[in-house]
CSV table of C-alpha atoms and ligand atoms in Angstrom, one decimal:
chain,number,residue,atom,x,y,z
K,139,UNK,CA,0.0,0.0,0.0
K,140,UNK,CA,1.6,3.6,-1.0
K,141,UNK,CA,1.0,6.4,0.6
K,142,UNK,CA,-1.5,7.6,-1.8
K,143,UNK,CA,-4.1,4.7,-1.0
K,144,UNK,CA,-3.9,5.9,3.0
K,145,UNK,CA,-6.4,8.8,3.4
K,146,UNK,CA,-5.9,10.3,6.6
K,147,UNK,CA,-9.0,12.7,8.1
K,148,UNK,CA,-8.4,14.9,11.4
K,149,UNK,CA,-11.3,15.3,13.7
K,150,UNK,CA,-11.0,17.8,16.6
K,151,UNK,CA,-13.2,19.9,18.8
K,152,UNK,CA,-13.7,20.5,22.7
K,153,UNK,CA,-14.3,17.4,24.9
K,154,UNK,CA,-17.7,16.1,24.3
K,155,UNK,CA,-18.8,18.3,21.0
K,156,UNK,CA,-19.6,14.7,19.3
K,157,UNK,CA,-16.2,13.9,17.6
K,158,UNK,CA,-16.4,9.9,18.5
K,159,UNK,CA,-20.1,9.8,17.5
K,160,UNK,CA,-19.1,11.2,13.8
K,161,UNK,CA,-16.0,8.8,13.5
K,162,UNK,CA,-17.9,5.8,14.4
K,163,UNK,CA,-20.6,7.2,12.0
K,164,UNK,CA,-18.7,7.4,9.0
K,165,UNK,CA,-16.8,4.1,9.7
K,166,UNK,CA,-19.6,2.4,10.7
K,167,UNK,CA,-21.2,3.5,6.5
K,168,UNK,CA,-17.6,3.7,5.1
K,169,UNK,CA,-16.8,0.2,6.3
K,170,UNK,CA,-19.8,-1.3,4.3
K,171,UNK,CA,-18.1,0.1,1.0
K,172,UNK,CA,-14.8,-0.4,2.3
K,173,UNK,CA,-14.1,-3.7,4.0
K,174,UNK,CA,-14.3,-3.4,8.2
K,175,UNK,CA,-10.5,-4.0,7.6
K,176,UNK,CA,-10.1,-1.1,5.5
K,177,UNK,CA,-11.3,1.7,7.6
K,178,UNK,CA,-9.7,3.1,11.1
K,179,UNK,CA,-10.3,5.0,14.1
K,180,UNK,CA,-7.4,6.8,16.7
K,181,UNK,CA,-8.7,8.3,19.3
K,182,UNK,CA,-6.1,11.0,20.0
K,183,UNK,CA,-6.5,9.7,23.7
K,184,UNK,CA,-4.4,6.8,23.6
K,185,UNK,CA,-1.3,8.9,23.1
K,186,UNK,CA,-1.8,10.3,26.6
K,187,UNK,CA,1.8,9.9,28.3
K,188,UNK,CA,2.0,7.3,30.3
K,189,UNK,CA,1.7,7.8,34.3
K,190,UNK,CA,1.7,4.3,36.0
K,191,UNK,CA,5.2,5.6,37.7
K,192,UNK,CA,2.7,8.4,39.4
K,193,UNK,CA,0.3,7.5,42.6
K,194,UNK,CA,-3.4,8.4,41.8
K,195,UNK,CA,-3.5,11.3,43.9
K,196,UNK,CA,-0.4,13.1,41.5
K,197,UNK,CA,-2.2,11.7,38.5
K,198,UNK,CA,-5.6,13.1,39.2
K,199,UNK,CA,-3.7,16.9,39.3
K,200,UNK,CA,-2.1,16.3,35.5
K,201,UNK,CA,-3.7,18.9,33.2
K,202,UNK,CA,-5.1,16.6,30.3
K,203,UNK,CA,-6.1,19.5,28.4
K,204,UNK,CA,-3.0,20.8,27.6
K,205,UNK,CA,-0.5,19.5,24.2
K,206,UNK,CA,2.0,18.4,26.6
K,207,UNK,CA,-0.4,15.7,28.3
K,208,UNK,CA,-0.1,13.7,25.0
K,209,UNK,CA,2.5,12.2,23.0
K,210,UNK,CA,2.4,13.5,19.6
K,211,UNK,CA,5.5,12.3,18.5
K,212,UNK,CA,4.8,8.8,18.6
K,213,UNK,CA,1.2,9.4,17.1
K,214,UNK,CA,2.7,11.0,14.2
K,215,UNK,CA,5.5,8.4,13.9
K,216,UNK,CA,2.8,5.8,13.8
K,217,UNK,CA,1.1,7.7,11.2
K,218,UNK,CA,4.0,7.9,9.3
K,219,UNK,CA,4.0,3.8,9.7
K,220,UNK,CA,0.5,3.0,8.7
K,221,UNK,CA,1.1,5.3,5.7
K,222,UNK,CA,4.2,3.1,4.8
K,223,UNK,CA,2.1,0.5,4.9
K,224,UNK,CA,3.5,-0.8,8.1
K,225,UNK,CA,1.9,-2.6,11.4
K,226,UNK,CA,1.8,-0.5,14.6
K,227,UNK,CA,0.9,-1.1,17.6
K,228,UNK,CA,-1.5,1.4,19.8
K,229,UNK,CA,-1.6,2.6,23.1
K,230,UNK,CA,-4.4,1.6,25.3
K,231,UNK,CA,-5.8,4.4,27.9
K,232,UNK,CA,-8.0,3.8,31.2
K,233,UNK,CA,-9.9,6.9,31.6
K,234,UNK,CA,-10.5,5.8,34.9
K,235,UNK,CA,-6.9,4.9,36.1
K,236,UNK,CA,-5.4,8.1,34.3
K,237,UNK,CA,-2.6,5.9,32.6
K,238,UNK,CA,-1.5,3.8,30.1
K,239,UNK,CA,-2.4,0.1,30.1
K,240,UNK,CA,-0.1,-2.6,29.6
K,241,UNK,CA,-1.9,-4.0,26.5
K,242,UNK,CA,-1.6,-2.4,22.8
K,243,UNK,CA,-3.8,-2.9,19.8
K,244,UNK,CA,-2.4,-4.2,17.2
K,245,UNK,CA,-3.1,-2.3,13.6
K,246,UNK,CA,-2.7,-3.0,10.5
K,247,UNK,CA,-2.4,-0.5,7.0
K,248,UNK,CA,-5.8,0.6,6.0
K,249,UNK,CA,-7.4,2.7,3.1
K,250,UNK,CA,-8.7,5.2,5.6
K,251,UNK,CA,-7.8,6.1,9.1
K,252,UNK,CA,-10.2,8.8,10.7
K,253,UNK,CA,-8.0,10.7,13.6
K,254,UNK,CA,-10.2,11.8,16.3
K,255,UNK,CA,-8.9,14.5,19.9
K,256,UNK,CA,-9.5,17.8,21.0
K,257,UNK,CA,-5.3,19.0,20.3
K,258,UNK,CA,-4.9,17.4,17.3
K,259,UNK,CA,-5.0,20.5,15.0
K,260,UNK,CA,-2.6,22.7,17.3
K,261,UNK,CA,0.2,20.4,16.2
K,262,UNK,CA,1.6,21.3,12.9
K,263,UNK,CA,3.0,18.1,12.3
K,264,UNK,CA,-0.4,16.0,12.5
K,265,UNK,CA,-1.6,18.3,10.2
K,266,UNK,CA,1.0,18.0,7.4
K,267,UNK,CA,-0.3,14.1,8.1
K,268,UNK,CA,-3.8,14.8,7.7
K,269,UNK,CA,-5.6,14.8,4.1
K,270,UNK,CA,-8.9,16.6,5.4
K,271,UNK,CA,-9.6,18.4,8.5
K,272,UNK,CA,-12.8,19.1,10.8
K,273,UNK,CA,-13.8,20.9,13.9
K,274,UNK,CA,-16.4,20.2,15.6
K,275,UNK,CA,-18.2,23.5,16.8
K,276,UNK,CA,-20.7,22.6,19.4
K,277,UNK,CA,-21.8,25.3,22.0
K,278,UNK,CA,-19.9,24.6,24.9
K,279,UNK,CA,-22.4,25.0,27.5
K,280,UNK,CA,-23.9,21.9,25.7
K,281,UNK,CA,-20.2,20.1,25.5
K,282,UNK,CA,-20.3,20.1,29.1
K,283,UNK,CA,-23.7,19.1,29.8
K,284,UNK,CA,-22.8,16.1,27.7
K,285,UNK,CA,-19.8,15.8,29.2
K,286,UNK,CA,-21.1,15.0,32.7
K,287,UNK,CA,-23.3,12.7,32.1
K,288,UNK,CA,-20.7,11.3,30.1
K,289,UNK,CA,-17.8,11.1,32.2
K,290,UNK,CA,-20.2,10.1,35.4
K,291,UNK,CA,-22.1,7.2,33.4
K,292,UNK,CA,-18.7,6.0,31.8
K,293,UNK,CA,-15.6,7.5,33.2
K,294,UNK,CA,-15.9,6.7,36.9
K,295,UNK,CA,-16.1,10.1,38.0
K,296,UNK,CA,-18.2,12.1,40.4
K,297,UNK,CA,-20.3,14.9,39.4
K,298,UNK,CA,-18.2,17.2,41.9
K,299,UNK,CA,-14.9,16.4,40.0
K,300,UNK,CA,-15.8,17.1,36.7
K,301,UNK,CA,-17.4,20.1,37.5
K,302,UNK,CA,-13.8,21.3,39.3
K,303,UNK,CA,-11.8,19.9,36.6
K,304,UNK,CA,-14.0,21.4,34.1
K,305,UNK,CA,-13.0,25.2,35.9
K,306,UNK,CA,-9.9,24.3,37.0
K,307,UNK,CA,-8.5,22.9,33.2
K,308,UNK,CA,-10.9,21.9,30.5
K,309,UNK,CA,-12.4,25.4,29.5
K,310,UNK,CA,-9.6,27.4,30.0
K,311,UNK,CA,-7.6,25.1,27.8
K,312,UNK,CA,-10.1,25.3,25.7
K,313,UNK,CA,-10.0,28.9,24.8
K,314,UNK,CA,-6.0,28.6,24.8
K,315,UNK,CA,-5.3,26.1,22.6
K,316,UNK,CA,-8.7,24.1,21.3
K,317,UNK,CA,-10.6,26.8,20.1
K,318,UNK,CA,-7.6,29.0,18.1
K,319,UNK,CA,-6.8,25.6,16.5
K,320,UNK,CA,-10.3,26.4,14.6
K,321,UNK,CA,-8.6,28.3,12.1
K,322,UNK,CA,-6.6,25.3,10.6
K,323,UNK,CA,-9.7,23.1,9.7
K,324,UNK,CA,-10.6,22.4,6.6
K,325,UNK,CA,-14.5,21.8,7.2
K,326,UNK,CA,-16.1,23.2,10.6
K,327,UNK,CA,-19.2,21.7,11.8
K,328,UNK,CA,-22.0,23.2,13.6
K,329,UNK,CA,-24.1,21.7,16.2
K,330,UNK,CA,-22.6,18.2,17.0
K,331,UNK,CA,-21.8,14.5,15.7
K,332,UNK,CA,-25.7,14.0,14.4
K,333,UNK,CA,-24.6,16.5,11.6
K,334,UNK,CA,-26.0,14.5,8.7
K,335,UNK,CA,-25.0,16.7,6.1
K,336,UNK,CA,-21.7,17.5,7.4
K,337,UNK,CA,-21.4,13.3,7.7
K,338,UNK,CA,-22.8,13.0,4.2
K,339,UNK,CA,-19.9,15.5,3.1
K,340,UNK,CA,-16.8,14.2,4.8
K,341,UNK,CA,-17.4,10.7,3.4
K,342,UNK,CA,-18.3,11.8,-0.3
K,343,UNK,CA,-14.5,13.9,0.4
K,344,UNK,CA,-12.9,10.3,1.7
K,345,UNK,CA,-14.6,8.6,-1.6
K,346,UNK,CA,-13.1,10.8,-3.7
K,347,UNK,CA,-9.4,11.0,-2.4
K,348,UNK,CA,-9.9,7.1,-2.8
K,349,UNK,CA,-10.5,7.7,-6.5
K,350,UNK,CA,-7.2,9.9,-7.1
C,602,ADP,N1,-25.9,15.6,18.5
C,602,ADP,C1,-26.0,14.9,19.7
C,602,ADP,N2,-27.1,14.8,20.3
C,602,ADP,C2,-27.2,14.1,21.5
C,602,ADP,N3,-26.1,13.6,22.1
C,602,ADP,C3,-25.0,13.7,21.5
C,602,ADP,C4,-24.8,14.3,20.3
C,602,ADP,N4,-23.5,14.3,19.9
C,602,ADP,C5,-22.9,13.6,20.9
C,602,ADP,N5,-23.7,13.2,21.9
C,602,ADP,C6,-23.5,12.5,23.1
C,602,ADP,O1,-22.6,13.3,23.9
C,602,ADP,C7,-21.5,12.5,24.5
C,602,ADP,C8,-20.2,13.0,24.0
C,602,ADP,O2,-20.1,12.8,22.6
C,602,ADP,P1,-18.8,12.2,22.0
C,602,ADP,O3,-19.0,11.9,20.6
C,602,ADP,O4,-18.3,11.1,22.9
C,602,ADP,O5,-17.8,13.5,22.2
C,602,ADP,P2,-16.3,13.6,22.0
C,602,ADP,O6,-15.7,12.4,21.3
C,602,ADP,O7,-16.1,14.9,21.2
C,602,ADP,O8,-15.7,13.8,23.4
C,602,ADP,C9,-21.8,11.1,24.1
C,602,ADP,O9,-22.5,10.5,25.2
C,602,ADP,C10,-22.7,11.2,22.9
C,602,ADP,O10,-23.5,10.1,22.7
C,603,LIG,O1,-6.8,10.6,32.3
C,603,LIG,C1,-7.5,11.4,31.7
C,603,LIG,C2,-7.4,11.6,30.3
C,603,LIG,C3,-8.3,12.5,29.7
C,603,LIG,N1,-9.2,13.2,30.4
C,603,LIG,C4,-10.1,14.1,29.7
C,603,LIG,O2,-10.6,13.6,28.5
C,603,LIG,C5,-10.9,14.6,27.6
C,603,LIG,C6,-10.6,14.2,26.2
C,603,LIG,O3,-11.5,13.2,25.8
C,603,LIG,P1,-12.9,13.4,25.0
C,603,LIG,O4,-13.3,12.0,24.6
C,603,LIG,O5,-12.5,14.3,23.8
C,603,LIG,O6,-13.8,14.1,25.9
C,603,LIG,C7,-10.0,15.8,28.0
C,603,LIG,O7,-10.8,17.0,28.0
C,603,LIG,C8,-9.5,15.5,29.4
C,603,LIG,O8,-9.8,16.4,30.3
C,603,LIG,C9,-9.3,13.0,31.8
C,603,LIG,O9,-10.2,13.6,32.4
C,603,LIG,N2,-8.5,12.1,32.4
């Protein structure tokens, strides 16, 4: 596989403005086309660093809204891989242990990998990798209303410490680095990840980089 027949699309957006729900949307159609072995997702959240060295009370006080929480070098490098054609293995994340897990997913080469995190677009070097880009522009009072009920249901967290983290890091991050980032995508998207129109356009774009 060259690097021509590896279409890579970046999707960012604050935490919760409905970035998973439109990746697993357009794999979930594009795979039908495609081959379920033909079509990725990378969540942008397995490249957060790894802290199992740290005790849980340090790891609850990292800011994981800020670039330097992830590891963007080795997300790029692997990137660089699956475009070569070549294996990698992926990170696995526990939300609710705030560190790395020991096991990795293997991947292999596909047609289409769809990228999906709230830093990726400040990071010039995951956007030279990125064939299309989107930002997801969902009203942020509604991000974190979804957000708790998220993070609570799923997450293992209390509503108390989302609401402090959410003061303490998430928004402020938000406007420092997430939202400027805006200006670099390609396609931004209004309301959230039940966008059909936007969906309908971002897979008719992956057809036809296929087709080059
Ligand atoms: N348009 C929408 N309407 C209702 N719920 C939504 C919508 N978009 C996303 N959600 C829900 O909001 C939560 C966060 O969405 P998700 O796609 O996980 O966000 P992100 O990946 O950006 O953090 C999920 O529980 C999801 O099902
Ligand atoms: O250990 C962690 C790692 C991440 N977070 C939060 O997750 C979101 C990003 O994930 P989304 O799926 O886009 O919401 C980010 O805002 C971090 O604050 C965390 O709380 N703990």
């Amino acid at each position: 596989m060259n690097s021509q027949q590896c279409v890579i699309i970046g999707i960012a957006g604050a935490s919760a403005s409905g970035k998973s729900l439109i990746a697993q949307t357009i794999f979930e159609e594009l795979k039908r086309d495609l081959g379920t072995d033909q079509i990725g997702v990378i969540n942008e959240d397995a490249y957060y660093r790894d802290q199992s060295h740290m005790t849980m009370e340090d790891r609850v006080k990292t800011n994981y809204d800020h670039p330097k929480a992830l590891d963007h070098q080795l997300l790029a490098e692997h990137l660089k891989q699956l475009k070569k054609g070549e294996q990698v293995n992926i990170p696995c994340y526990s939300y609710k242990e705030h560190t790395r897990m020991t096991k990795t997913l293997d991947m292999q080469p596909k047609k289409v990998i769809i990228l999906e995190g709230i830093l990726l677009l400040t990071d010039p070097k995951l956007r030279e990798l990125m064939d299309a880009s989107v930002f997801m522009d969902t009203p942020l009072d509604i991000c974190f209303l979804r957000r708790l009920t998220r993070d609570v249901a799923e997450r293992g967290r209390t509503m108390e410490s989302v609401i402090s983290q959410y003061k303490a890091t998430v928004r402020p991050m938000f406007l420092q680095f997430i939202e400027p980032s805006k200006q670099h995508a390609d396609i931004i998207v209004p309301r959230g990840g039940k966008n059909r129109i936007a969906t309908d356009i971002l897979k008719a774009r992956i057809q036809h980089l296929l087709a080059r």
